Amino acid sequence: MKKLKIKTGDQVRVIAGDHKGSEGKVMRVDIAKNKAIVEGVNMVSKHEKPSAKNPQGGIVQKEALLHVSNLSLIDAKSGDTTRIGYEVRDGKKVRVSKKSNEVI
C-alpha cells in the first residue's frame, strides 16, 4: 500500500499547474490515483440530471482531483510551504515540518 504525506484536513498550496498559488484544505485523498481534492481549487462545471437530492438538476460547480506532486503543505508556524518528514518522538511515529522541525 502506498503512503502519501498529504492527509485529509491539511492546509496546502498548489505549487504547479493552472491553479498555482491557490490555497485550501484537503477534503479527500485518493491513494490509488495519488490525487487529492482541495476545497475551492480546480473547480469544474458538471451537468447533473434531476434527482431526489437535486430536483432542479442543471450545471453545478465541483472540485476536481489534483495530483499530490502539485501540492505542498503550508507550515502553521511560518505560513510558508514546507516539506514533510517522519520522526519517532516519545515512541510514536509523527509527521514533522522540515522548515520549523515541529510536529504537524
PDB file of C-alpha atoms in Angstrom, residues 12-68:
ATOM      1  CA  VAL A  12      -1.986  23.055   1.253  1.00  0.00           C
ATOM      2  CA  ARG A  13      -0.830  25.359  -1.543  1.00  0.00           C
ATOM      3  CA  VAL A  14      -0.812  24.433  -5.239  1.00  0.00           C
ATOM      4  CA  ILE A  15       2.779  24.759  -6.498  1.00  0.00           C
ATOM      5  CA  ALA A  16       2.335  23.855 -10.188  1.00  0.00           C
ATOM      6  CA  GLY A  17      -0.273  23.919 -12.923  1.00  0.00           C
ATOM      7  CA  ASP A  18      -3.156  26.206 -13.820  1.00  0.00           C
ATOM      8  CA  HIS A  19      -4.107  26.843 -10.182  1.00  0.00           C
ATOM      9  CA  LYS A  20      -0.581  27.647  -8.972  1.00  0.00           C
ATOM     10  CA  GLY A  21      -0.635  29.774  -5.802  1.00  0.00           C
ATOM     11  CA  SER A  22      -4.134  28.730  -4.722  1.00  0.00           C
ATOM     12  CA  GLU A  23      -4.573  27.529  -1.150  1.00  0.00           C
ATOM     13  CA  GLY A  24      -7.151  25.348   0.511  1.00  0.00           C
ATOM     14  CA  LYS A  25      -7.932  22.490   2.834  1.00  0.00           C
ATOM     15  CA  VAL A  26      -7.631  18.888   1.625  1.00  0.00           C
ATOM     16  CA  MET A  27     -11.121  17.368   1.604  1.00  0.00           C
ATOM     17  CA  ARG A  28     -10.323  13.872   0.288  1.00  0.00           C
ATOM     18  CA  VAL A  29      -7.273  11.877  -0.790  1.00  0.00           C
ATOM     19  CA  ASP A  30      -7.344   9.075  -3.369  1.00  0.00           C
ATOM     20  CA  ILE A  31      -4.320   6.908  -2.516  1.00  0.00           C
ATOM     21  CA  ALA A  32      -4.702   4.620  -5.560  1.00  0.00           C
ATOM     22  CA  LYS A  33      -4.509   7.546  -8.009  1.00  0.00           C
ATOM     23  CA  ASN A  34      -2.077   9.736  -5.961  1.00  0.00           C
ATOM     24  CA  LYS A  35      -4.597  12.583  -6.169  1.00  0.00           C
ATOM     25  CA  ALA A  36      -6.433  14.844  -3.749  1.00  0.00           C
ATOM     26  CA  ILE A  37      -9.426  17.184  -3.732  1.00  0.00           C
ATOM     27  CA  VAL A  38      -8.654  20.655  -2.358  1.00  0.00           C
ATOM     28  CA  GLU A  39     -11.519  22.864  -1.175  1.00  0.00           C
ATOM     29  CA  GLY A  40     -12.239  25.706  -3.628  1.00  0.00           C
ATOM     30  CA  VAL A  41      -9.428  24.790  -6.061  1.00  0.00           C
ATOM     31  CA  ASN A  42      -9.682  23.236  -9.557  1.00  0.00           C
ATOM     32  CA  MET A  43     -13.411  23.893  -9.911  1.00  0.00           C
ATOM     33  CA  VAL A  44     -15.096  22.273 -12.925  1.00  0.00           C
ATOM     34  CA  SER A  45     -18.611  22.619 -14.334  1.00  0.00           C
ATOM     35  CA  LYS A  46     -20.569  19.392 -14.461  1.00  0.00           C
ATOM     36  CA  HIS A  47     -24.054  18.712 -15.775  1.00  0.00           C
ATOM     37  CA  GLU A  48     -26.275  16.725 -13.397  1.00  0.00           C
ATOM     38  CA  LYS A  49     -29.605  15.126 -14.160  1.00  0.00           C
ATOM     39  CA  PRO A  50     -32.525  15.935 -11.865  1.00  0.00           C
ATOM     40  CA  SER A  51     -32.706  13.566  -8.902  1.00  0.00           C
ATOM     41  CA  ALA A  52     -34.280  13.376  -5.453  1.00  0.00           C
ATOM     42  CA  LYS A  53     -31.189  15.038  -3.981  1.00  0.00           C
ATOM     43  CA  ASN A  54     -31.097  17.766  -6.646  1.00  0.00           C
ATOM     44  CA  PRO A  55     -34.609  18.146  -8.158  1.00  0.00           C
ATOM     45  CA  GLN A  56     -33.610  21.030 -10.450  1.00  0.00           C
ATOM     46  CA  GLY A  57     -30.562  19.338 -11.968  1.00  0.00           C
ATOM     47  CA  GLY A  58     -28.507  21.579 -14.260  1.00  0.00           C
ATOM     48  CA  ILE A  59     -24.898  22.734 -14.193  1.00  0.00           C
ATOM     49  CA  VAL A  60     -23.064  22.509 -10.861  1.00  0.00           C
ATOM     50  CA  GLN A  61     -19.552  23.546  -9.815  1.00  0.00           C
ATOM     51  CA  LYS A  62     -17.442  20.779  -8.253  1.00  0.00           C
ATOM     52  CA  GLU A  63     -13.829  20.388  -7.157  1.00  0.00           C
ATOM     53  CA  ALA A  64     -11.778  18.045  -9.335  1.00  0.00           C
ATOM     54  CA  LEU A  65      -8.782  15.930  -8.366  1.00  0.00           C
ATOM     55  CA  LEU A  66      -5.239  17.371  -8.299  1.00  0.00           C
ATOM     56  CA  HIS A  67      -2.068  15.268  -8.310  1.00  0.00           C
ATOM     57  CA  VAL A  68      -0.305  15.332  -4.920  1.00  0.00           C
TER      58      VAL A  68
END
